[in-house]
Amino acid sequence: MTRFLRRLFDLREGEGVKASLMFGYGMLLISSIIILKSVSNSLFIESQGTGKLPYVFMLVALFSAVIASLYSRYSKQIRLGRLIMVSFVFSIACLVVFWLLFHLLDPHGWFFYAFYTWVVIFSVITGSQFWFLANDIYDAREAKRIFGFIGAGSIIGGIGGGILTNLLVPGLGTRNLILIAVGFLCACLLLVALIWRRSAQYSYKRRRRTGGRADTAKTTENPLKLILDSRHLTYLAGIICVGVLVANLADYQYRVLAERAFVESDALTGFFGLMQSLVNFAALAIQLFFTSRVIKHLGVTASLFFLPLGLLAGALGILISPTLWSAILIKLSDGGFKHSMNRAGLELLYLPIPPETKKKAKMFIDVFLKNFAKGVAGLVLIGLTVWLSLTLQHISLVLIVLISGWCYMLLRVKREYVDSFRHAIEKRTIDLDEQSLNLEDASLLAGFIKVLESSSERQILYILGLLENVKNKELAPKLERLIHHPSPEVRAVVLSMALKYPEIDLSAAARDLMEDDNISLQREAISYLYQSSRDKIAAIKEFLGHPNQRIQVAAVLCAAREWKESKEFRKEIAFKEILLSLLQSAGEGGEEIEKRKFIKIQVAVAIGQTGDRELNGFLHTLLQDEDPEVIKAAVDSVGLSPDPEFLPFLLDNLNTRYLRKSIREGLAGYGEGVIVPLADLLMDEQQDRRKRLTIPPVLALIGLQSSVDHLWKQLEQWDLAFRSQNIRALNRLRVGFPDLKFDPHLIKACIFDEIDLYRLMLQSWMQQNLTLSQEHTAPGKEYEGRFKSRQLLVLAMEERLGDGLERIFRLLGLRYPPKDMLHAYLGLMSNASRLRANAIEFLDNVLESDLKRSLIPIVESARPELLKNKKQPLPSPMSDSEESIRHILHGDDIWLRACTIYMIAMHKYRQFEDSVRPLLKARHPMVRETARLCIQRLDYS
Amino acid sequence: MLTTVEKVLFLQEIDIFEYTSTEDLSHIAAITEEIEFQPDETIYKEGDLPDAMYMVISGQVRLTREAEEVMVAEAKDVFGTWALFDDKPRVATATTLEDTQVLRIGQEDFIDLLADYVAITQSILKTMVKRLRRLMTRISR
């Protein structure tokens, strides 16, 4: 059964448990939503009648828009797992309260409005949370394979929930079904807790969320303007809005007819439940058997006609005979097509839109336009039923008119869709990780296939990447031709795609390509021959034992890919022995050095791909190799499946130049487990300083709250080099992982510390700059030496002031949108006074008043480049130049201390001897040597 | 022996480091080596593999190519700069004319340093761009 399910849904080993938990979560969640919707519908109709439905539609539209935008704004501040669990706890509490109120009190009309509205909002939020979680715990490639399985759970929940409602309502009664939903939600809470704990809360390879960038994007282009500027988006928005309007009017007709047929509340609840099941069943059948076929053969826009035409049939049915059967027809058409073919078609319509535009437009359409359309539907219904007192048949006529408009827009959007795609291919803006990228649309495929005939290797590879998951017989002859393309990359991709086309046989070409110089191409050739042979194990064994060592190595790479996924493979192939034999042959003298290196590198790559910790012993050997490229390959493999036994090696080699990038990425893969060792290393002043400075960038790759917390703790120390590195790392975390929390009070406190430091430094700079301008520049080495020493000190101070200002703005970027603060900083640093003025004006409008009061005077006038010509120092408590020099000598700034000591030495300032002498024993060698020079000069004079 | 600060003052005069901050110059100074040569000593020969850049602290160094003198580097002059950036063989022979003190920056150490201090790379690129612009302006005239 497990194997069948794994094959049916393409689940890999190790994915089953998490996927099953998600399956269960989806199933129980949707079941509870179906139950609650059935209950709220029937209770509302029983107490208020269908005549009041238009009012509740408007209420739902209003509240949905407000709550959705508030949720969207504040949800990013809480980690997703916690957010979902809190939502469930809150929802369970609300439902229990509702149940109690239903039983203990005699609820008034407004209560049913409240309950109905609550259920709609609950279903929208929890439904989207489910998919947010799915997107969070799976990367794009996993999602394409696994979402079918977990989506099936939702569908089964939809069917099961409705049947359960129908079965239980006679015994329990409508109101008590709320407790069934509560039970399911409690189970969901437990499942979410398990899923969240199981999932890598961080994975370095996980796609970084772009929520942070979306936040800053909100300060730029208006999404409504984006939609209106694009004909494609305008039609798309129009189609969605008219669809919502029509669906609400049809839903009203359905409920009115249901109310007429079922007088008793429990019977009505049972009917609603049963209908939900039927709708979900219809959606499942359409999705499984029709959606991809229709899209493949008729195109995406044709697929979008099914919903409006189905609704048209339902509307005509009600027009001719307004009975329960015509209500069932309209409901089945709406629900069946909406959640299957229509949804798939709409997702495809979005595909050619550039990702940032799509994100903004989609959010606007989902949060505002849809709710606006629902509100309009309510108004229209009030107008038609209350003011004009029209019947259901009249409403059908209105529906027919609206559906005609809908179909017209579908006809117009087709051309825009194809144009947008053409444009997106040219600019390569199609998001390859997009979930619904399954491009079997007949109208597009012809265009793509044409590109495959072009000579541009880049475009061919791009299109082949898009068509990776498509199976269409028109592609087969193109692949047969492309196998002879001069580019090895193209040939490699063709071989991997050709496996889907048993009608073409590339075995002869693959056998030739086995001998190619390109190792990746050799691997794909062997993979093709292996996958297309009847006896796969025998085939791979043949290649693994091949006399040509290059082919053997390529076979090892191919086998490594299969190793992870196939238990049978692991049983049959003595992979360890093969690797051992290869490494032994590579260790022998007499062979070419380059060949031996090649073998070792590829063995390292293969081990990384298997992810099998039993092979770690080989990696230990390769990590001790004399060739840096071999070590680097071994480190890259360690990074693919982090094991604590490699941590000491990685930490020891943090500063090894040629390994730095690989080690950083490898360490980041350890996630939570490496944060404390890294933080300890960072604090250990006995360790090499340059090595310690490489740690904050590693922490910046690990998007966990503890990375942020440890970096904050480091800001307590005042070594400016570390401070700058830590703040930069915090910036990267802020941008790359928008769900991490940054304490606004801490940030503000840090900013004020930096401002104080800036002011102190500015005072010192003013003093020194004034002295410099007055210093005698008579000819002679002595005078020249003195002048240059003070000049160096002044320059070093100016650099410090620049660094300090940069740190202030980086800290501001933790509190305010990072891009805005970056633009403000660049504006201030610009030579153009207009840009500087704009930046100051912007800060004046954006910053909180206390920050504004401290920072604006600094950026406006208190900067060296603006003050250079002024003679008067700013008033300050530290008006004494000697005090400022002693402050530097006792501080943590190594370079500034060295420059100051040198200046003292060249000027023979005896008064500072007592402060300089202790520095003969300073930790930093540069400070020590300069102090030695200074004391020698003072003693000699 | 020069201290690090003194080396920084010296490095400030080198045009390739025009835009490098003083603190970054201190990091460069930390990897330099002071070497003394007698007169008529060969620092490197034409065709040798490059491994370092040199700056004359005091003395004179003659640079010859195929036995013809190309230039004489004096105090604060730099030679062998491209050795920091590529592996092409030396295009000239460097021989001292008198007692000479030079500051040497090794290629490996320099590249190591650039990996830690990106700002140094940026500053050098800025200098290169400025030279290119000047060259283009001259050509267009």
PDB file of C-alpha atoms in Angstrom, chain A residues 655-658 660 664 689-690 693-694 721 725 784-785 788-789 791-792 795-796 799-800 803 893 895 898-899 902 906 926 929-930 933, chain B residues 1-9 12-13 20-27 30-31 76 107-117:
ATOM      1  CA  ASN A 655      39.092  31.234   7.655  1.00  0.00           C
ATOM      2  CA  THR A 656      40.608  29.022   4.953  1.00  0.00           C
ATOM      3  CA  ARG A 657      40.173  31.123   1.867  1.00  0.00           C
ATOM      4  CA  TYR A 658      39.331  28.540  -0.767  1.00  0.00           C
ATOM      5  CA  ARG A 660      35.249  29.799   3.038  1.00  0.00           C
ATOM      6  CA  ARG A 664      29.732  28.967   5.312  1.00  0.00           C
ATOM      7  CA  ARG A 689      40.353  37.816  14.967  1.00  0.00           C
ATOM      8  CA  ARG A 690      39.885  37.403  11.223  1.00  0.00           C
ATOM      9  CA  LEU A 693      34.912  38.206  11.894  1.00  0.00           C
ATOM     10  CA  THR A 694      33.700  35.560   9.433  1.00  0.00           C
ATOM     11  CA  ALA A 721      34.764  45.882  13.434  1.00  0.00           C
ATOM     12  CA  GLN A 725      29.745  42.838  11.039  1.00  0.00           C
ATOM     13  CA  GLU A 784      56.149  67.028   7.775  1.00  0.00           C
ATOM     14  CA  GLY A 785      56.030  63.976  10.040  1.00  0.00           C
ATOM     15  CA  LYS A 788      51.091  63.796   8.385  1.00  0.00           C
ATOM     16  CA  SER A 789      50.503  62.013  11.680  1.00  0.00           C
ATOM     17  CA  GLN A 791      46.338  64.300   9.103  1.00  0.00           C
ATOM     18  CA  LEU A 792      46.194  60.497   9.312  1.00  0.00           C
ATOM     19  CA  LEU A 795      41.280  60.978   8.161  1.00  0.00           C
ATOM     20  CA  ALA A 796      40.810  57.888  10.331  1.00  0.00           C
ATOM     21  CA  GLU A 799      36.232  57.232   8.215  1.00  0.00           C
ATOM     22  CA  ARG A 800      34.912  56.278  11.648  1.00  0.00           C
ATOM     23  CA  ASP A 803      31.105  53.987   9.410  1.00  0.00           C
ATOM     24  CA  ASP A 893      39.057  51.133  18.577  1.00  0.00           C
ATOM     25  CA  TRP A 895      43.143  51.539  14.509  1.00  0.00           C
ATOM     26  CA  ALA A 898      47.302  53.276  16.866  1.00  0.00           C
ATOM     27  CA  CYS A 899      46.883  56.516  14.877  1.00  0.00           C
ATOM     28  CA  TYR A 902      51.583  57.710  16.478  1.00  0.00           C
ATOM     29  CA  MET A 906      55.475  62.482  16.340  1.00  0.00           C
ATOM     30  CA  MET A 926      49.781  47.061  16.052  1.00  0.00           C
ATOM     31  CA  GLU A 929      54.413  48.302  18.308  1.00  0.00           C
ATOM     32  CA  THR A 930      53.141  51.882  17.946  1.00  0.00           C
ATOM     33  CA  LEU A 933      57.768  53.608  19.012  1.00  0.00           C
TER      34      LEU A 933
ATOM     35  CA  MET B   1      61.862  48.614  10.569  1.00  0.00           C
ATOM     36  CA  LEU B   2      58.708  50.540   9.763  1.00  0.00           C
ATOM     37  CA  THR B   3      55.733  50.249  12.054  1.00  0.00           C
ATOM     38  CA  THR B   4      52.319  49.452  10.605  1.00  0.00           C
ATOM     39  CA  VAL B   5      51.243  53.084  10.904  1.00  0.00           C
ATOM     40  CA  GLU B   6      54.367  54.217   9.057  1.00  0.00           C
ATOM     41  CA  LYS B   7      53.675  51.681   6.331  1.00  0.00           C
ATOM     42  CA  VAL B   8      50.145  53.066   6.072  1.00  0.00           C
ATOM     43  CA  LEU B   9      51.510  56.568   5.571  1.00  0.00           C
ATOM     44  CA  GLN B  12      48.687  56.283   1.157  1.00  0.00           C
ATOM     45  CA  GLU B  13      51.020  57.699  -1.484  1.00  0.00           C
ATOM     46  CA  THR B  20      41.409  52.649   0.148  1.00  0.00           C
ATOM     47  CA  SER B  21      40.530  53.684   3.706  1.00  0.00           C
ATOM     48  CA  THR B  22      43.325  54.126   6.222  1.00  0.00           C
ATOM     49  CA  GLU B  23      42.134  51.166   8.281  1.00  0.00           C
ATOM     50  CA  ASP B  24      42.102  48.918   5.226  1.00  0.00           C
ATOM     51  CA  LEU B  25      45.599  50.176   4.444  1.00  0.00           C
ATOM     52  CA  SER B  26      46.588  49.005   7.921  1.00  0.00           C
ATOM     53  CA  HIS B  27      45.377  45.500   6.983  1.00  0.00           C
ATOM     54  CA  ALA B  30      50.086  44.005   8.133  1.00  0.00           C
ATOM     55  CA  ILE B  31      50.834  41.604   5.259  1.00  0.00           C
ATOM     56  CA  LYS B  76      57.341  55.773  -3.354  1.00  0.00           C
ATOM     57  CA  GLN B 107      49.991  37.690  -4.089  1.00  0.00           C
ATOM     58  CA  GLU B 108      48.595  34.864  -1.963  1.00  0.00           C
ATOM     59  CA  ASP B 109      48.405  37.003   1.150  1.00  0.00           C
ATOM     60  CA  PHE B 110      46.821  39.843  -0.795  1.00  0.00           C
ATOM     61  CA  ILE B 111      44.112  37.680  -2.290  1.00  0.00           C
ATOM     62  CA  ASP B 112      43.478  36.191   1.131  1.00  0.00           C
ATOM     63  CA  LEU B 113      43.069  39.698   2.458  1.00  0.00           C
ATOM     64  CA  LEU B 114      40.641  40.682  -0.298  1.00  0.00           C
ATOM     65  CA  ALA B 115      38.427  37.769   0.705  1.00  0.00           C
ATOM     66  CA  ASP B 116      38.079  39.268   4.177  1.00  0.00           C
ATOM     67  CA  TYR B 117      37.917  42.940   3.199  1.00  0.00           C
TER      68      TYR B 117
END
